[in-house]
Structures are given as structure tokens and as C-alpha cells.
PDB file of C-alpha atoms in Angstrom:
ATOM      1  CA  UNK A 290      -9.281 -12.464 -66.721  1.00  0.00           C
ATOM      2  CA  UNK A 291     -13.033 -10.876 -66.832  1.00  0.00           C
ATOM      3  CA  UNK A 292     -13.372  -8.217 -68.257  1.00  0.00           C
ATOM      4  CA  UNK A 293     -16.171  -5.574 -66.726  1.00  0.00           C
ATOM      5  CA  UNK A 294     -19.770  -5.452 -68.494  1.00  0.00           C
ATOM      6  CA  UNK A 295     -19.686  -1.957 -69.779  1.00  0.00           C
ATOM      7  CA  UNK A 296     -16.122  -2.892 -71.354  1.00  0.00           C
ATOM      8  CA  UNK A 297     -17.783  -5.518 -73.139  1.00  0.00           C
ATOM      9  CA  UNK A 298     -20.292  -3.506 -74.402  1.00  0.00           C
ATOM     10  CA  UNK A 299     -18.050  -0.815 -75.672  1.00  0.00           C
ATOM     11  CA  UNK A 300     -16.005  -3.193 -77.871  1.00  0.00           C
ATOM     12  CA  UNK A 301     -18.821  -4.228 -78.874  1.00  0.00           C
ATOM     13  CA  UNK A 302     -20.718  -1.288 -79.662  1.00  0.00           C
ATOM     14  CA  UNK A 303     -17.089   0.070 -81.667  1.00  0.00           C
ATOM     15  CA  UNK A 304     -17.701  -3.067 -83.279  1.00  0.00           C
ATOM     16  CA  UNK A 305     -20.803  -2.881 -84.873  1.00  0.00           C
ATOM     17  CA  UNK A 306     -20.427   1.162 -85.503  1.00  0.00           C
ATOM     18  CA  UNK A 307     -17.367   0.930 -87.608  1.00  0.00           C
ATOM     19  CA  UNK A 308     -18.295  -2.172 -89.132  1.00  0.00           C
ATOM     20  CA  UNK A 309     -15.051  -3.990 -87.852  1.00  0.00           C
ATOM     21  CA  UNK A 310     -14.415  -7.561 -88.006  1.00  0.00           C
ATOM     22  CA  UNK A 311     -13.722  -9.954 -85.182  1.00  0.00           C
ATOM     23  CA  UNK A 312     -10.270  -9.552 -85.977  1.00  0.00           C
ATOM     24  CA  UNK A 313      -9.764  -6.156 -86.248  1.00  0.00           C
ATOM     25  CA  UNK A 314     -11.677  -5.385 -83.313  1.00  0.00           C
ATOM     26  CA  UNK A 315      -9.347  -8.044 -81.510  1.00  0.00           C
ATOM     27  CA  UNK A 316      -6.374  -6.158 -82.384  1.00  0.00           C
ATOM     28  CA  UNK A 317      -7.718  -2.884 -81.725  1.00  0.00           C
ATOM     29  CA  UNK A 318      -9.152  -3.392 -78.086  1.00  0.00           C
ATOM     30  CA  UNK A 319      -5.885  -6.128 -77.242  1.00  0.00           C
ATOM     31  CA  UNK A 320      -8.106  -9.064 -76.248  1.00  0.00           C
ATOM     32  CA  UNK A 321      -8.735 -12.585 -78.192  1.00  0.00           C
ATOM     33  CA  UNK A 322     -11.180 -12.954 -80.854  1.00  0.00           C
ATOM     34  CA  UNK A 323     -12.793 -16.560 -79.127  1.00  0.00           C
ATOM     35  CA  UNK A 324     -13.609 -14.056 -76.488  1.00  0.00           C
ATOM     36  CA  UNK A 325     -15.222 -11.589 -78.918  1.00  0.00           C
ATOM     37  CA  UNK A 326     -17.064 -14.263 -79.796  1.00  0.00           C
ATOM     38  CA  UNK A 327     -18.251 -15.507 -76.800  1.00  0.00           C
ATOM     39  CA  UNK A 328     -19.173 -12.155 -75.777  1.00  0.00           C
ATOM     40  CA  UNK A 329     -21.294 -11.802 -78.383  1.00  0.00           C
ATOM     41  CA  UNK A 330     -23.019 -15.243 -77.975  1.00  0.00           C
ATOM     42  CA  UNK A 331     -23.572 -14.153 -74.081  1.00  0.00           C
ATOM     43  CA  UNK A 332     -22.525 -10.763 -73.030  1.00  0.00           C
ATOM     44  CA  UNK A 333     -22.990 -11.521 -69.314  1.00  0.00           C
ATOM     45  CA  UNK A 334     -20.049 -12.404 -67.717  1.00  0.00           C
ATOM     46  CA  UNK A 335     -20.060 -15.884 -65.624  1.00  0.00           C
ATOM     47  CA  UNK A 336     -19.923 -14.570 -61.495  1.00  0.00           C
ATOM     48  CA  UNK A 337     -19.616 -18.854 -60.517  1.00  0.00           C
ATOM     49  CA  UNK A 338     -18.497 -21.969 -61.471  1.00  0.00           C
ATOM     50  CA  UNK A 339     -21.328 -24.639 -61.512  1.00  0.00           C
ATOM     51  CA  UNK A 340     -19.189 -27.790 -61.653  1.00  0.00           C
ATOM     52  CA  UNK A 341     -19.476 -30.344 -59.304  1.00  0.00           C
ATOM     53  CA  UNK A 342     -16.741 -31.762 -57.282  1.00  0.00           C
ATOM     54  CA  UNK A 343     -15.333 -34.853 -59.579  1.00  0.00           C
ATOM     55  CA  UNK A 344     -12.873 -36.891 -57.732  1.00  0.00           C
ATOM     56  CA  UNK A 345     -14.399 -36.888 -54.369  1.00  0.00           C
ATOM     57  CA  UNK A 346     -17.303 -38.389 -52.896  1.00  0.00           C
ATOM     58  CA  UNK A 347     -19.109 -35.868 -50.623  1.00  0.00           C
ATOM     59  CA  UNK A 348     -20.685 -39.029 -48.704  1.00  0.00           C
ATOM     60  CA  UNK A 349     -18.046 -40.510 -48.542  1.00  0.00           C
ATOM     61  CA  UNK A 350     -15.756 -37.359 -47.150  1.00  0.00           C
ATOM     62  CA  UNK A 351     -18.850 -36.953 -44.488  1.00  0.00           C
ATOM     63  CA  UNK A 352     -18.422 -40.543 -43.202  1.00  0.00           C
ATOM     64  CA  UNK A 353     -14.639 -40.175 -43.222  1.00  0.00           C
ATOM     65  CA  UNK A 354     -15.000 -36.529 -41.356  1.00  0.00           C
ATOM     66  CA  UNK A 355     -16.976 -38.699 -38.560  1.00  0.00           C
ATOM     67  CA  UNK A 356     -15.084 -42.076 -38.273  1.00  0.00           C
ATOM     68  CA  UNK A 357     -12.104 -39.584 -38.064  1.00  0.00           C
ATOM     69  CA  UNK A 358     -12.757 -36.207 -36.762  1.00  0.00           C
ATOM     70  CA  UNK A 359      -9.475 -34.622 -35.101  1.00  0.00           C
ATOM     71  CA  UNK A 360      -7.575 -36.145 -39.152  1.00  0.00           C
ATOM     72  CA  UNK A 361      -5.880 -33.622 -41.005  1.00  0.00           C
ATOM     73  CA  UNK A 362      -6.674 -32.330 -44.233  1.00  0.00           C
ATOM     74  CA  UNK A 363      -3.052 -34.136 -45.319  1.00  0.00           C
ATOM     75  CA  UNK A 364      -4.366 -37.282 -44.209  1.00  0.00           C
ATOM     76  CA  UNK A 365      -7.738 -37.282 -45.444  1.00  0.00           C
ATOM     77  CA  UNK A 366      -6.266 -37.708 -49.108  1.00  0.00           C
ATOM     78  CA  UNK A 367      -4.036 -39.761 -48.966  1.00  0.00           C
ATOM     79  CA  UNK A 368      -6.927 -41.991 -47.135  1.00  0.00           C
ATOM     80  CA  UNK A 369      -9.452 -40.672 -50.169  1.00  0.00           C
ATOM     81  CA  UNK A 370      -6.334 -40.671 -53.081  1.00  0.00           C
ATOM     82  CA  UNK A 371      -6.621 -36.825 -53.954  1.00  0.00           C
ATOM     83  CA  UNK A 372      -4.785 -33.432 -53.063  1.00  0.00           C
ATOM     84  CA  UNK A 373      -4.954 -31.512 -49.875  1.00  0.00           C
ATOM     85  CA  UNK A 374      -6.107 -28.661 -51.299  1.00  0.00           C
ATOM     86  CA  UNK A 375      -9.106 -30.446 -52.971  1.00  0.00           C
ATOM     87  CA  UNK A 376     -10.306 -32.190 -49.539  1.00  0.00           C
ATOM     88  CA  UNK A 377      -9.809 -28.781 -48.028  1.00  0.00           C
ATOM     89  CA  UNK A 378     -12.400 -27.382 -51.271  1.00  0.00           C
ATOM     90  CA  UNK A 379     -14.931 -30.339 -50.676  1.00  0.00           C
ATOM     91  CA  UNK A 380     -15.052 -29.120 -46.444  1.00  0.00           C
ATOM     92  CA  UNK A 381     -15.881 -25.924 -47.659  1.00  0.00           C
ATOM     93  CA  UNK A 382     -19.046 -27.239 -50.284  1.00  0.00           C
ATOM     94  CA  UNK A 383     -19.955 -29.921 -47.044  1.00  0.00           C
ATOM     95  CA  UNK A 384     -20.009 -27.110 -44.884  1.00  0.00           C
ATOM     96  CA  UNK A 385     -17.300 -27.819 -42.722  1.00  0.00           C
ATOM     97  CA  UNK A 386     -15.435 -24.788 -41.810  1.00  0.00           C
ATOM     98  CA  UNK A 387     -14.085 -24.963 -38.336  1.00  0.00           C
ATOM     99  CA  UNK A 388     -10.343 -25.266 -37.153  1.00  0.00           C
ATOM    100  CA  UNK A 389      -9.232 -28.402 -35.170  1.00  0.00           C
ATOM    101  CA  UNK A 390     -10.108 -27.770 -31.142  1.00  0.00           C
ATOM    102  CA  UNK A 391      -6.219 -27.654 -29.425  1.00  0.00           C
ATOM    103  CA  UNK A 392      -7.760 -29.837 -27.542  1.00  0.00           C
ATOM    104  CA  UNK A 393      -7.877 -32.750 -29.411  1.00  0.00           C
ATOM    105  CA  UNK A 394     -10.192 -35.943 -27.955  1.00  0.00           C
ATOM    106  CA  UNK A 395      -6.365 -37.068 -27.847  1.00  0.00           C
ATOM    107  CA  UNK A 396      -5.407 -34.839 -25.637  1.00  0.00           C
ATOM    108  CA  UNK A 397      -8.277 -34.901 -23.645  1.00  0.00           C
ATOM    109  CA  UNK A 398      -6.805 -37.918 -21.220  1.00  0.00           C
ATOM    110  CA  UNK A 399      -6.289 -36.907 -17.473  1.00  0.00           C
ATOM    111  CA  UNK A 400      -2.875 -36.531 -17.674  1.00  0.00           C
ATOM    112  CA  UNK A 401      -0.227 -36.135 -14.726  1.00  0.00           C
ATOM    113  CA  UNK A 402      -0.279 -33.227 -12.346  1.00  0.00           C
ATOM    114  CA  UNK A 403       1.035 -30.106 -13.453  1.00  0.00           C
ATOM    115  CA  UNK A 404       3.232 -28.070 -11.716  1.00  0.00           C
ATOM    116  CA  UNK A 405       2.876 -24.505 -10.972  1.00  0.00           C
ATOM    117  CA  UNK A 406       5.912 -22.776 -12.567  1.00  0.00           C
ATOM    118  CA  UNK A 407       8.539 -21.711  -9.197  1.00  0.00           C
ATOM    119  CA  UNK A 408      10.333 -18.592  -9.191  1.00  0.00           C
ATOM    120  CA  UNK A 409      14.034 -18.436 -10.349  1.00  0.00           C
ATOM    121  CA  UNK A 410      17.118 -19.273  -8.351  1.00  0.00           C
ATOM    122  CA  UNK A 411      14.916 -21.372  -5.856  1.00  0.00           C
TER     123      UNK A 411
END
């Protein structure tokens, strides 16, 4: 849970005004002592996470999408040895945000004649 900036400033101001220790302040405001120490170093909360993908190679993922455009995320995950959720996140980072077409390339073949619906009782 991320605490708002105003709350962090208030807690550190009370700690300074009343000359409390980190442990006393943590007990009073029901927060962790490690959190208070982090706030003393850097008061602004981190809004984004700057961590690159560690297991999924972006170039390999793009090649996989070009090679198998109609594959599901589960199939991609099995081929690359990662979780389906990881594939989902990697596809978003790579800019792929579409759903599969109902008429995939396998279903675009000419099909047999389609017969119109007949009225019941005929």
C-alpha cells in the first residue's frame, strides 16, 4: 500500500516536532519502521516501476507474433517457457493490444454453401 504524500509529510513533521524515535513514530501511526526510514531518505512515493522484463526476450516475442499470428497467449507461453500472464504483460509492453479476429486465417478458407434458415414446420 502506498501512503499519500501529505500523510508522509505529516508523520515526519510530528516525528521532528515531538523528537520521537522511528520506533515510537511507527507505533503511533501504525506504519513500519523501515517505511519511515525510506520516507526520511525520499519522501515522494514511486508511481511507476522501472524494471525491465527479465525472462521474456522482446525480439523473440515479436518474431513469435509474426510467425504465429493466431496463437493464443497460452500457446506462446508454452513455446517461450513462461507464464501466460507474463506473455500478456510483454505483449502490452511491445504494443500489441488487440483481440484475435473471429475470422482467423484458418477460418478464411472458402466454406461450403450456407443454407438459409427454414421456417419451422416445413
